[in-house]
PDB file of C-alpha atoms and ligand atoms in Angstrom:
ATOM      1  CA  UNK A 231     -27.637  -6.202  34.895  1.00 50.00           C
ATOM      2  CA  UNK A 232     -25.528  -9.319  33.796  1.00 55.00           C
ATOM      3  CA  UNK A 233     -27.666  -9.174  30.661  1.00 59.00           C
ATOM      4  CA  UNK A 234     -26.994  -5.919  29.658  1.00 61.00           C
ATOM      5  CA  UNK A 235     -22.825  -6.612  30.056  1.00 58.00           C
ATOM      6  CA  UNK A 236     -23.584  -9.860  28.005  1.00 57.00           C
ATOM      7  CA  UNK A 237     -24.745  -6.856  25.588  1.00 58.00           C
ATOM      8  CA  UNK A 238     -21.835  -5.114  25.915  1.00 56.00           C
ATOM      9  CA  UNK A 239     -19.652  -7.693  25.221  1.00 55.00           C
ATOM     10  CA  UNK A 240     -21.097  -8.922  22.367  1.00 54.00           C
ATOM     11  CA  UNK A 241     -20.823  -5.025  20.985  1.00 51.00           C
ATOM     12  CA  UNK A 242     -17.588  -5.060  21.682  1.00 51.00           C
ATOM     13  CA  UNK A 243     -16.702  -8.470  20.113  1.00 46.00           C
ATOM     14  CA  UNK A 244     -18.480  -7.305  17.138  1.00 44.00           C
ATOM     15  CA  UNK A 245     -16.301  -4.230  16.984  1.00 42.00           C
ATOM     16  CA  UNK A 246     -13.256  -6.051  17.406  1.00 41.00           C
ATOM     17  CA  UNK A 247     -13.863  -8.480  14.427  1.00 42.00           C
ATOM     18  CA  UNK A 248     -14.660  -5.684  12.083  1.00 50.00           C
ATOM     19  CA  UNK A 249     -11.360  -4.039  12.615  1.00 65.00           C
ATOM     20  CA  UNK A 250      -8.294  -6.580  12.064  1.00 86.00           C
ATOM     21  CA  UNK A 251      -5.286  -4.990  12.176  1.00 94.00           C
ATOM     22  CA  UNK A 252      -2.759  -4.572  14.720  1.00 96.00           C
ATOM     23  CA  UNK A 253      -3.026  -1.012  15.637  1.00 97.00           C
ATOM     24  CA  UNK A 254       0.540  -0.622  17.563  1.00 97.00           C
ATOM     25  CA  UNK A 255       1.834  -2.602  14.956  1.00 98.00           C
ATOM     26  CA  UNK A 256       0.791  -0.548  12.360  1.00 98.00           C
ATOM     27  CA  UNK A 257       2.083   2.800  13.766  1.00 98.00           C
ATOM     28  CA  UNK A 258       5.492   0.997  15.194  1.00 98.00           C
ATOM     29  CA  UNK A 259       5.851   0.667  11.382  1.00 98.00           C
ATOM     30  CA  UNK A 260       5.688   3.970  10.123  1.00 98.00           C
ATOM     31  CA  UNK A 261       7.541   5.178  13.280  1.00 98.00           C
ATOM     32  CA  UNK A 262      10.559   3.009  12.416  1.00 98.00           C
ATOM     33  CA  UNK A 263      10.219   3.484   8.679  1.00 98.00           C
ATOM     34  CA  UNK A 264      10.070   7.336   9.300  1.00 98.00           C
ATOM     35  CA  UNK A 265      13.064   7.780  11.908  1.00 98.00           C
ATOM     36  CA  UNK A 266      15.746   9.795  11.335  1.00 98.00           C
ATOM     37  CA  UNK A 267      18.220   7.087  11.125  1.00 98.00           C
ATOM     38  CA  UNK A 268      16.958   6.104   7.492  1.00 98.00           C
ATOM     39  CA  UNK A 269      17.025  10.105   6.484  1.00 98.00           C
ATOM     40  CA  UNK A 270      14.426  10.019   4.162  1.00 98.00           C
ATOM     41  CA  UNK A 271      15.386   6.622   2.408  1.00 98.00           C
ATOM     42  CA  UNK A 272      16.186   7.916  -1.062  1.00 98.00           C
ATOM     43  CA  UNK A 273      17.436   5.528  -3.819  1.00 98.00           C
ATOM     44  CA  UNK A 274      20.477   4.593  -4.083  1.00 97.00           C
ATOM     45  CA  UNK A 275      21.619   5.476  -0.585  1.00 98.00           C
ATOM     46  CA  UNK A 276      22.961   3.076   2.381  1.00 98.00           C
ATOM     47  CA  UNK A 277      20.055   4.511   4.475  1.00 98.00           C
ATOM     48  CA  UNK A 278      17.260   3.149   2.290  1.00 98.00           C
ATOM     49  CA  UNK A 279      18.884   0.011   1.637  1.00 98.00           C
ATOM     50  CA  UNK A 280      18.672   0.059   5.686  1.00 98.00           C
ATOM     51  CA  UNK A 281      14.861   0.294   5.604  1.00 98.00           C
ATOM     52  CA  UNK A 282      14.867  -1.925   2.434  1.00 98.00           C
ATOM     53  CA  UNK A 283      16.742  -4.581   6.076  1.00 98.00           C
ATOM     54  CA  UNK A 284      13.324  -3.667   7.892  1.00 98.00           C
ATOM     55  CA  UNK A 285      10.734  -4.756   5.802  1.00 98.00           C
ATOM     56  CA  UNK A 286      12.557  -7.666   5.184  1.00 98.00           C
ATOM     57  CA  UNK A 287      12.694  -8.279   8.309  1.00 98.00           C
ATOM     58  CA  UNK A 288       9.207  -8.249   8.807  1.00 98.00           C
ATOM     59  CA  UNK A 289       8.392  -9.779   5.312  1.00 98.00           C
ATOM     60  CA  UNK A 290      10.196 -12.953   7.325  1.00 97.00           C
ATOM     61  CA  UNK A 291       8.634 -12.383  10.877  1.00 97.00           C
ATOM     62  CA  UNK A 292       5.061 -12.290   9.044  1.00 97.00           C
ATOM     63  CA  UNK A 293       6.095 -16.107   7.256  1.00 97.00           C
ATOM     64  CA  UNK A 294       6.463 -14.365   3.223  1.00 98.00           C
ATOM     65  CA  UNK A 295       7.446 -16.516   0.583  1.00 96.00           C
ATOM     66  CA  UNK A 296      10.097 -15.136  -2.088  1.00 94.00           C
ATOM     67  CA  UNK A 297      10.497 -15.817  -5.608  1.00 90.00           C
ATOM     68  CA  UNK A 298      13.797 -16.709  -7.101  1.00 86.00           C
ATOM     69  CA  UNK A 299      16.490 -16.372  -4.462  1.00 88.00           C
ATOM     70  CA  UNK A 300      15.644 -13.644  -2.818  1.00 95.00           C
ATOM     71  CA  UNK A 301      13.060 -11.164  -1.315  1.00 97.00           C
ATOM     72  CA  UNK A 302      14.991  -8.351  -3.317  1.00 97.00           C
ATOM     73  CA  UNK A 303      14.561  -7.534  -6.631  1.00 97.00           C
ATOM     74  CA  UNK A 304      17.946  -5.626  -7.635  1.00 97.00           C
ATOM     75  CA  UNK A 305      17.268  -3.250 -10.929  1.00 97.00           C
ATOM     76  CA  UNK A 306      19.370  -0.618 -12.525  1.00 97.00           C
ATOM     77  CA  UNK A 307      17.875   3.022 -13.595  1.00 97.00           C
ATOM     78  CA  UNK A 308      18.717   6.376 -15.571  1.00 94.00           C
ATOM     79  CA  UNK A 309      17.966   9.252 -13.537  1.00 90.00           C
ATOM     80  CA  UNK A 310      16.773  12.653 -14.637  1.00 87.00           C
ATOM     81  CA  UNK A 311      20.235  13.573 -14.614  1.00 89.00           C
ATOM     82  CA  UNK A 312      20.585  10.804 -16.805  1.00 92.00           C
ATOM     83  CA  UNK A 313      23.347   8.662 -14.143  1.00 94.00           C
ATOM     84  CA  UNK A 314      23.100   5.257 -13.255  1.00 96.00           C
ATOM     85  CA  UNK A 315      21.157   4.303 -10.050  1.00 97.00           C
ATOM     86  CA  UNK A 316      20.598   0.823  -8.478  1.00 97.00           C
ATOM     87  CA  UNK A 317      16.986   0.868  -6.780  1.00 98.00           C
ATOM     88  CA  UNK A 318      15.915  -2.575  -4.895  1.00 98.00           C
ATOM     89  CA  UNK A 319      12.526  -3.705  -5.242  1.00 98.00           C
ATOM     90  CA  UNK A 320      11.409  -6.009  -2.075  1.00 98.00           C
ATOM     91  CA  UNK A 321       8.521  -8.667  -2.873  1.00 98.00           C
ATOM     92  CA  UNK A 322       6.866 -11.642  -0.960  1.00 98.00           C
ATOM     93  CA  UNK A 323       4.413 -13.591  -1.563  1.00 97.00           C
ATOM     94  CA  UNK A 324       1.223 -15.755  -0.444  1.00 97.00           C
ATOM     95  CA  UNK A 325       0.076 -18.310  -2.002  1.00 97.00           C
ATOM     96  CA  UNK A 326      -3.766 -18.593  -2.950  1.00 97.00           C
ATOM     97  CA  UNK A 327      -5.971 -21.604  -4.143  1.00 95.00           C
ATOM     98  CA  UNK A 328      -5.776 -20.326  -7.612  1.00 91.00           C
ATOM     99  CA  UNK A 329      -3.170 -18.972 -10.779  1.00 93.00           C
ATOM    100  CA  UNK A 330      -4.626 -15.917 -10.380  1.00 96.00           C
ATOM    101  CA  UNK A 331      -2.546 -12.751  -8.665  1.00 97.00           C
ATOM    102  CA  UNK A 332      -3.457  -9.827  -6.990  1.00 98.00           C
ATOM    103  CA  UNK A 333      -0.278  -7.493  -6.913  1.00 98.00           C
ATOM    104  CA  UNK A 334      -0.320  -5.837  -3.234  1.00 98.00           C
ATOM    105  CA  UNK A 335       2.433  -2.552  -3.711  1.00 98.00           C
ATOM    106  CA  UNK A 336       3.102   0.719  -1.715  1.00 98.00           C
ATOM    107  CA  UNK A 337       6.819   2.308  -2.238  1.00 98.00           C
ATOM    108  CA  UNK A 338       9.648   2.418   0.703  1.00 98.00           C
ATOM    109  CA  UNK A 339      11.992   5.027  -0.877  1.00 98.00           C
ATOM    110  CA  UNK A 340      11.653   8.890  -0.045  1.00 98.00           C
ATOM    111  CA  UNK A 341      13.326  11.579  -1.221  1.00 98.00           C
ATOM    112  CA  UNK A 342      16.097  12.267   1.646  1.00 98.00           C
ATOM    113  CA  UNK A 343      17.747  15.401   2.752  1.00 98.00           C
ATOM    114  CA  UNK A 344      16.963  18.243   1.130  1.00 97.00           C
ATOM    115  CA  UNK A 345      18.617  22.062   2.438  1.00 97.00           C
ATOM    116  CA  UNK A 346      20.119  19.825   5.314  1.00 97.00           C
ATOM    117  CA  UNK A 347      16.546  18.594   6.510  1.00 98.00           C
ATOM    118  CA  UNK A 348      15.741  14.937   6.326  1.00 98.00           C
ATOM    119  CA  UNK A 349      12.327  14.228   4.638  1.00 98.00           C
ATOM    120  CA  UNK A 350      11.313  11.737   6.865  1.00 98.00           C
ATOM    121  CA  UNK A 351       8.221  10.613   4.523  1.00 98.00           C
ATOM    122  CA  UNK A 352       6.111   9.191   7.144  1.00 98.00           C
ATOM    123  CA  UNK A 353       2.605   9.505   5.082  1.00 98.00           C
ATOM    124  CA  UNK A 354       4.758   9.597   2.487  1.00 98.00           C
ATOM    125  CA  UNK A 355       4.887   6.767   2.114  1.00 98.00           C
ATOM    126  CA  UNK A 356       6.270   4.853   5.181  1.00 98.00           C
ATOM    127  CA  UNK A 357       2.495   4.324   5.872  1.00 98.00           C
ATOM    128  CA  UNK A 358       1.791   2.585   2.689  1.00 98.00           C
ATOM    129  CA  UNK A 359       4.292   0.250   3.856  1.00 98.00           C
ATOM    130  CA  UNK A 360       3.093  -0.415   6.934  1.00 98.00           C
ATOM    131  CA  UNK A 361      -0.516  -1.302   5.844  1.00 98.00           C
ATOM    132  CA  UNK A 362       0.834  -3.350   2.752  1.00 98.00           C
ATOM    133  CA  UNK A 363       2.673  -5.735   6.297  1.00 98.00           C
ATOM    134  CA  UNK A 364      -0.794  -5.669   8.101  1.00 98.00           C
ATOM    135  CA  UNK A 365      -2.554  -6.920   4.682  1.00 98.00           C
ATOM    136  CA  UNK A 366       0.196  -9.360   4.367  1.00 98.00           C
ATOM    137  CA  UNK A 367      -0.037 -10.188   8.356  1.00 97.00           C
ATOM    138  CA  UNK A 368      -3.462 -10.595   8.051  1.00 97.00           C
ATOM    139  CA  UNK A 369      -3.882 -12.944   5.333  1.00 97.00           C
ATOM    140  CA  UNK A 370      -0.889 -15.429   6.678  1.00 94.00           C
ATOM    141  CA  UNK A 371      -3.892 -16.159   8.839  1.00 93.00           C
ATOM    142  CA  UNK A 372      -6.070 -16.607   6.970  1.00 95.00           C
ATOM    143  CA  UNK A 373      -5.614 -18.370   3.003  1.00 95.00           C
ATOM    144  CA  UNK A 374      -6.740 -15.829   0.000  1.00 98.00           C
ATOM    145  CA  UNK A 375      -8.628 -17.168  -2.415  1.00 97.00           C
ATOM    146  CA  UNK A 376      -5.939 -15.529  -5.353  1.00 98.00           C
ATOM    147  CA  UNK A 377      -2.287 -15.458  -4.785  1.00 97.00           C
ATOM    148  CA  UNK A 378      -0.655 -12.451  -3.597  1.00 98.00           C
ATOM    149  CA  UNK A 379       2.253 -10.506  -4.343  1.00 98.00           C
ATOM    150  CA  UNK A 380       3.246  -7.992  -1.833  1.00 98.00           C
ATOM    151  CA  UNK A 381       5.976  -5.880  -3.491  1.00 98.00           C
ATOM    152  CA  UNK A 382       7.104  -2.326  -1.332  1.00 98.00           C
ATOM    153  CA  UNK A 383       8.688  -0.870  -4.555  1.00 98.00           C
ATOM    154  CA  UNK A 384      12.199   1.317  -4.478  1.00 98.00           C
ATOM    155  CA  UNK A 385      12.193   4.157  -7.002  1.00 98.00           C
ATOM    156  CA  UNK A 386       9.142   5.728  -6.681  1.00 98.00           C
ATOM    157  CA  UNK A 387      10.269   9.667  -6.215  1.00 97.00           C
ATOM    158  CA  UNK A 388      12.377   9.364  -8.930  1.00 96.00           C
ATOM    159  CA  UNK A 389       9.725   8.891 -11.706  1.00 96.00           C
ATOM    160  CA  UNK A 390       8.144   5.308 -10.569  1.00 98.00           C
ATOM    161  CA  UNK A 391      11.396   3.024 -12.012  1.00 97.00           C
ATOM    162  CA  UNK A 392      10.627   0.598  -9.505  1.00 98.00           C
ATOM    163  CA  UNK A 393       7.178  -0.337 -10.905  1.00 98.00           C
ATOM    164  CA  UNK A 394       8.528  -0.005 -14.251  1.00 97.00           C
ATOM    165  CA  UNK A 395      11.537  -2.369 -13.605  1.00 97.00           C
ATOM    166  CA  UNK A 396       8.863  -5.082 -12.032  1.00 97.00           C
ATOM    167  CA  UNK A 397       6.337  -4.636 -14.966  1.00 96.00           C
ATOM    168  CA  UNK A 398       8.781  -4.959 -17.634  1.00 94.00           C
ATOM    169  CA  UNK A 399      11.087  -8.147 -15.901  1.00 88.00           C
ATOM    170  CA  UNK A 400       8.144  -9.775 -14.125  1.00 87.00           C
ATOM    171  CA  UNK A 401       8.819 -12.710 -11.379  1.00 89.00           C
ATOM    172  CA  UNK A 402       6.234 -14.111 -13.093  1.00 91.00           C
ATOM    173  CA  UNK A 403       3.935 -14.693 -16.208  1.00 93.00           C
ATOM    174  CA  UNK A 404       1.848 -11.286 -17.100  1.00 94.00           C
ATOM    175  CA  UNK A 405      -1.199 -12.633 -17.514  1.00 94.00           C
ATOM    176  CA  UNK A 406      -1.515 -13.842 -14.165  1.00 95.00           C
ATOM    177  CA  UNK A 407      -1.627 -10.619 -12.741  1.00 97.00           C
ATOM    178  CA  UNK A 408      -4.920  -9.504 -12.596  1.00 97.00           C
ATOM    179  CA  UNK A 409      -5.561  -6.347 -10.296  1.00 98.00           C
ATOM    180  CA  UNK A 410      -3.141  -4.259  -8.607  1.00 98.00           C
ATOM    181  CA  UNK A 411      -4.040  -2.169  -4.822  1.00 98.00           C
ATOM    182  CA  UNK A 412      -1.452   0.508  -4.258  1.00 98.00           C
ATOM    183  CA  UNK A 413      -1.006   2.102  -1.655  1.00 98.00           C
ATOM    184  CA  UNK A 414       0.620   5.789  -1.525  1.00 98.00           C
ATOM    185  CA  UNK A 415      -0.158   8.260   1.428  1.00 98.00           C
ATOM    186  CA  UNK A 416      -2.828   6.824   3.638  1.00 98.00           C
ATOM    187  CA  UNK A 417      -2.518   8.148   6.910  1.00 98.00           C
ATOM    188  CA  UNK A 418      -2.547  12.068   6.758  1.00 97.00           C
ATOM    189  CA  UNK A 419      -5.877  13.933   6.289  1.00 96.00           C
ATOM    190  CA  UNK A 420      -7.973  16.054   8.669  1.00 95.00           C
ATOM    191  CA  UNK A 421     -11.520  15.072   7.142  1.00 97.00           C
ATOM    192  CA  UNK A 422     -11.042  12.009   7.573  1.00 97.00           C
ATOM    193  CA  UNK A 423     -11.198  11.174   3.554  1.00 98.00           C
ATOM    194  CA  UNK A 424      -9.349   8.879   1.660  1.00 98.00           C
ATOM    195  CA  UNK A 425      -9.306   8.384  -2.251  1.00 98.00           C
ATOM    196  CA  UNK A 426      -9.827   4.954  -4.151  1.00 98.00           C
ATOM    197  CA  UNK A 427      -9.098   5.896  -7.587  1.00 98.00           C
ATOM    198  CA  UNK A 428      -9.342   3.281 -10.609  1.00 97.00           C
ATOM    199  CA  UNK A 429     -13.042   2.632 -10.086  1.00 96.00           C
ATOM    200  CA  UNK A 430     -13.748   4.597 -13.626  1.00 95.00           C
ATOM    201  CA  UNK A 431     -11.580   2.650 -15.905  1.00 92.00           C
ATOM    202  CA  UNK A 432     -13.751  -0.091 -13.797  1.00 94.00           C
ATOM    203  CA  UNK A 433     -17.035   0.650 -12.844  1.00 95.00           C
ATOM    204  CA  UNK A 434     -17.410  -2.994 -11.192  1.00 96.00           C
ATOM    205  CA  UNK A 435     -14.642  -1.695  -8.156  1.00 97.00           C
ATOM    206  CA  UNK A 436     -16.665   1.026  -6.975  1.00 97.00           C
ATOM    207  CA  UNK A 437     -19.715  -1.900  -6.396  1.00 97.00           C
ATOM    208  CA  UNK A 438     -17.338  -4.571  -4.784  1.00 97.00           C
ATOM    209  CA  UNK A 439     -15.604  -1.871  -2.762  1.00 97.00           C
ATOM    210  CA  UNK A 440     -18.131  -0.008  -1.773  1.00 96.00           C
ATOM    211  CA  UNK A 441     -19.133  -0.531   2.074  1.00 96.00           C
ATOM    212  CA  UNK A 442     -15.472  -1.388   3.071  1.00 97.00           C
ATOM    213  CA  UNK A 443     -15.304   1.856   5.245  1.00 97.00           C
ATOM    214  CA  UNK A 444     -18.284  -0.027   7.478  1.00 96.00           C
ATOM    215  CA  UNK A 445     -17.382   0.919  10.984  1.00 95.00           C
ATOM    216  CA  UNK A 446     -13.432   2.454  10.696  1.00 96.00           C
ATOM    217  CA  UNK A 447     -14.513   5.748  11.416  1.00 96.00           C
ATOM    218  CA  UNK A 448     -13.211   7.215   8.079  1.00 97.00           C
ATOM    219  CA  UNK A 449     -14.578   7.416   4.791  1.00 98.00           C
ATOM    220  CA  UNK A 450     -13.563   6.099   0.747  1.00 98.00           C
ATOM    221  CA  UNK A 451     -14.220   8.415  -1.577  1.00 98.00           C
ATOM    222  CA  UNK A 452     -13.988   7.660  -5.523  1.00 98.00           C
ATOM    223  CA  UNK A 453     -12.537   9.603  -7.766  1.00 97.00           C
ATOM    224  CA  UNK A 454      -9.283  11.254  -8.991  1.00 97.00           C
ATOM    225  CA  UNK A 455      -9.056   8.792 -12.005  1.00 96.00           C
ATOM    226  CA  UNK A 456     -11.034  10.532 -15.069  1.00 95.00           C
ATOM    227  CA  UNK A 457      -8.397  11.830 -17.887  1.00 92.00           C
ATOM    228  CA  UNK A 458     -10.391  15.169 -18.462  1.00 95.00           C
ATOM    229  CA  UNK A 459      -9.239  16.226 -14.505  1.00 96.00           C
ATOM    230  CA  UNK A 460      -5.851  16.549 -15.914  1.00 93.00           C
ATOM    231  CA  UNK A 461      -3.010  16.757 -12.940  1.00 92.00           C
ATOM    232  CA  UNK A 462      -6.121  16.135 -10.727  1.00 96.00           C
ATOM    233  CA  UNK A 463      -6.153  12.929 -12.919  1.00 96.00           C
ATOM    234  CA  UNK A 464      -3.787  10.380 -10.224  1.00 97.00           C
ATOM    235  CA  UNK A 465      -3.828   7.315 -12.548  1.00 96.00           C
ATOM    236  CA  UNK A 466      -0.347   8.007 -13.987  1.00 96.00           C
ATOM    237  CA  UNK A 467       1.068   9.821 -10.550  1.00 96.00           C
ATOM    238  CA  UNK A 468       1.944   6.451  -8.961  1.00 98.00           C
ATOM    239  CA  UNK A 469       3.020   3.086  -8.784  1.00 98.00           C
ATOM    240  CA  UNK A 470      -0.066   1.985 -10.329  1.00 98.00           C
ATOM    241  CA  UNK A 471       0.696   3.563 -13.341  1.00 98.00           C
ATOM    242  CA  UNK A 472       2.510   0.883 -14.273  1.00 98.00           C
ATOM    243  CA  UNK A 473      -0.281  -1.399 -13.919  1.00 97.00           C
ATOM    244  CA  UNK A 474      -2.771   1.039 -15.577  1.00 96.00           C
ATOM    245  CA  UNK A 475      -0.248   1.220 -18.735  1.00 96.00           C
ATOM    246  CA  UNK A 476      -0.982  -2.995 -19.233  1.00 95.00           C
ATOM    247  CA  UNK A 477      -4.479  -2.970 -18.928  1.00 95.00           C
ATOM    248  CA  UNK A 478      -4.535  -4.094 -15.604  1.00 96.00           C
ATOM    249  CA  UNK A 479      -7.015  -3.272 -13.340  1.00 97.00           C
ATOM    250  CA  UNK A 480      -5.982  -1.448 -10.151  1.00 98.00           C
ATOM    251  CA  UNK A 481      -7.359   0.734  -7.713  1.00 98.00           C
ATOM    252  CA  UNK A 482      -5.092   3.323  -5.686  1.00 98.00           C
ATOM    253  CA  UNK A 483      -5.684   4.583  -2.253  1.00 98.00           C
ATOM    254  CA  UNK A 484      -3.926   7.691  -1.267  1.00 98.00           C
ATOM    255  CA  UNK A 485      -5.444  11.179   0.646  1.00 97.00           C
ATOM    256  CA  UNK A 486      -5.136  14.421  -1.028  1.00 94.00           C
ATOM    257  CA  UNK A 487      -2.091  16.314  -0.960  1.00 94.00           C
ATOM    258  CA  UNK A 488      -1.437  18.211   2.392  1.00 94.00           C
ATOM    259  CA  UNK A 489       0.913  20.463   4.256  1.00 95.00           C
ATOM    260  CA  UNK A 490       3.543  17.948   4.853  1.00 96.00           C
ATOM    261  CA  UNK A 491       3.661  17.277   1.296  1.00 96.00           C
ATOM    262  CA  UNK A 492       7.574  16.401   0.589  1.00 97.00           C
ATOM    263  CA  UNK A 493       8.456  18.891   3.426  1.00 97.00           C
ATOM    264  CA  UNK A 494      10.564  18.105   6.207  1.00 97.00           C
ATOM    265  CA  UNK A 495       7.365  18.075   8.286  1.00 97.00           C
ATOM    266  CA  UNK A 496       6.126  14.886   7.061  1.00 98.00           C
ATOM    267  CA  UNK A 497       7.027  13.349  10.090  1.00 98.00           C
ATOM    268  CA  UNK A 498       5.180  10.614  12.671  1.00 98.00           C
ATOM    269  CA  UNK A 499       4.279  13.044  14.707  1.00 98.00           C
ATOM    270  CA  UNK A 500       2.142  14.853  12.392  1.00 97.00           C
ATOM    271  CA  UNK A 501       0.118  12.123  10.626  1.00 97.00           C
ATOM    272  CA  UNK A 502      -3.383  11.334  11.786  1.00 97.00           C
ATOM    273  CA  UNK A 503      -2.904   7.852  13.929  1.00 97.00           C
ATOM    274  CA  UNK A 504      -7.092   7.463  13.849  1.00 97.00           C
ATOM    275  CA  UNK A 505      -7.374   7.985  10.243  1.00 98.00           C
ATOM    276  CA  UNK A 506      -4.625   6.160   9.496  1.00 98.00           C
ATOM    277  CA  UNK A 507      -5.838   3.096  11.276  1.00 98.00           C
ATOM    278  CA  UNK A 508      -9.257   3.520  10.132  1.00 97.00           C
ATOM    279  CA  UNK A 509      -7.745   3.445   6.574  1.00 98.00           C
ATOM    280  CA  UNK A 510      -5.569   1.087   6.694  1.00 98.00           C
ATOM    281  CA  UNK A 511      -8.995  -1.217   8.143  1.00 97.00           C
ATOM    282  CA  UNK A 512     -10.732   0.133   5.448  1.00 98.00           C
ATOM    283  CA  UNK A 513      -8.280  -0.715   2.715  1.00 98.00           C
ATOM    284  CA  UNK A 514      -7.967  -4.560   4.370  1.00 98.00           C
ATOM    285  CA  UNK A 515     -11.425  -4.844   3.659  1.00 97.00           C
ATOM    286  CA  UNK A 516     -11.255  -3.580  -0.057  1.00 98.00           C
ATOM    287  CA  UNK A 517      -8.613  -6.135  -0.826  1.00 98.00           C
ATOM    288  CA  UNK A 518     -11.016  -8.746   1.144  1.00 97.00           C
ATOM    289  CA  UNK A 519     -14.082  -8.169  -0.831  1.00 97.00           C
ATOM    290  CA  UNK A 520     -11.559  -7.795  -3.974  1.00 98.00           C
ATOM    291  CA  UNK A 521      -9.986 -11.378  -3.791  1.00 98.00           C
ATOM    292  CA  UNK A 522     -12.976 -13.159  -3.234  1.00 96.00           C
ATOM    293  CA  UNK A 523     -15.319 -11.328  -6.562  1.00 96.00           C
ATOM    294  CA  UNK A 524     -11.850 -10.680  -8.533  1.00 96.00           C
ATOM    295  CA  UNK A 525     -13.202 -12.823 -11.682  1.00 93.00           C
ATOM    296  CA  UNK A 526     -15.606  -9.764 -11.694  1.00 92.00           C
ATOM    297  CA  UNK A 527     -12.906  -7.418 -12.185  1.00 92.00           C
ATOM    298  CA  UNK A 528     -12.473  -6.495 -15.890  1.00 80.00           C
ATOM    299  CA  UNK A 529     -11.042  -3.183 -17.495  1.00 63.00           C
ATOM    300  CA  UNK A 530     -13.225  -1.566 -19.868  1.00 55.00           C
TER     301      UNK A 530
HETATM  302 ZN1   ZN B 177       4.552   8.672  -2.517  1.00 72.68          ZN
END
């Protein structure tokens, strides 16, 4: 009898360590980020810079270092209309025992109210967000072998300025920057499937990556990143584009589109809280097994 609860226990312990995120954390996250009180954080508007407050917030709480003055990273964009907009980019940073930088990213803004509805954007992407703070949480624990840069970008919805504005006035030298994980839509999908894509400019992703799903109850999928899929192509569809543009290796995690797509009904409520924290467990160990075999990591 007291063996088999020494059994147990040791199960359990072993099921603890392989998942190391803070679960209530994670969803508080997305439930603040998604509230109606930031109406759908688009650029440019009080309300966002209010969320841009939050993660701030907890870029502090979790011990981030900023460059320059400041965790914010003002910049200054044309929109399709062709006006003036001032998007904020928000970036901290962890220092590793090498020069070399892995770019963490996932963006905050949204795209507001739309026929008097507020887009709430909680897969979308308040829960890229959130795991980009339990990536960052976890690793204040525990020293990465590379530096990184955590960076929740502003101006995504509006044709990806913020990563644009980053790439072309880095905080710091190019050539440092050697892999970029973003993060856009990870929490919403009823098969429980969610995309890596970035592995085919990169064949040597898809063999460091692969077994990071272990035991989080969901599973990665590659894909979504050959040019002759066309718009089912995602390399250019997100912050990582950016990246991608350089030369620099990335690897982007989001689900397929869904119902809630930009509809109102992209709300907490809705996304899947089991997927989402088997993802966000799964993408933790990705970036794991990524910082310690990045000298591995070349574009071909
Ligand atoms: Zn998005």
């Amino acid at each position: 009898m007291k063996y088999s609860i020494l059994i147990l226990a040791l199960i359990f312990s072993i099921n603890v360590s392989a998942q190391n995120i803070n679960r209530n954390q994670l969803l508080q996250d997305v439930e603040i980020l998604s509230s109606d009180v930031y109406e759908g954080r688009k650029t440019g508007t009080v309300e966002n810079q209010m969320a841009a407050k939050y993660i701030i917030e907890r870029f502090k709480n979790i011990g981030l270092t900023f460059y320059q003055d400041s965790f914010k990273h003002p910049f200054v964009f044309k929109n399709k209309a062709g006006a003036s907009v001032n998007g904020t980019n928000l970036m901290g940073y962890i220092k590793g025992r090498n020069k070399d930088v892995i770019v963490i990213t996932a963006h905050y803004d949204h795209i507001g109210i739309t026929n008097s509805l507020i887009n709430n954007g909680a897969d979308d992407n308040a829960s890229g967000v959130a795991g980009l703070l339990a990536i960052a949480e976890y690793y204040k624990k525990h020293k990465p072998k590379n530096t990184l840069l955590f960076i929740a970008f502003d101006a995504e919805e509006t044709g990806l300025n913020g990563s644009y504005a980053f790439m072309k006035n880095t905080v710091l030298e190019e050539s440092r920057i050697k892999m970029n994980v973003n993060m856009d839509m990870i929490s919403h999908n009823d098969k429980g499937e969610l995309f890596a894509a970035g592995a085919f400019k990169n064949p040597m992703l898809k063999t460091i990556i692969a077994g990071a799903d272990k035991d989080t109850g969901i599973k990665i999928l590659f894909g979504h990143d050959e040019p002759k899929l066309g718009k089912d192509d995602w390399t250019m569809q997100s912050d990582q584009a950016a990246f991608a543009q350089k030369n620099i290796p990335f690897i982007y995690f989001g689900v397929e589109d869904h119902k809630d797509y930009h509809k109102p009904t992209d709300e907490f409520k809705n996304i899947n809280k089991d997927f989402f924290y088997g993802a966000a467990n799964a993408i933790l160990n990705s970036v794991i097994r990524i910082d310690r075999r990045l000298k591995s990591v070349k574009t071909k």
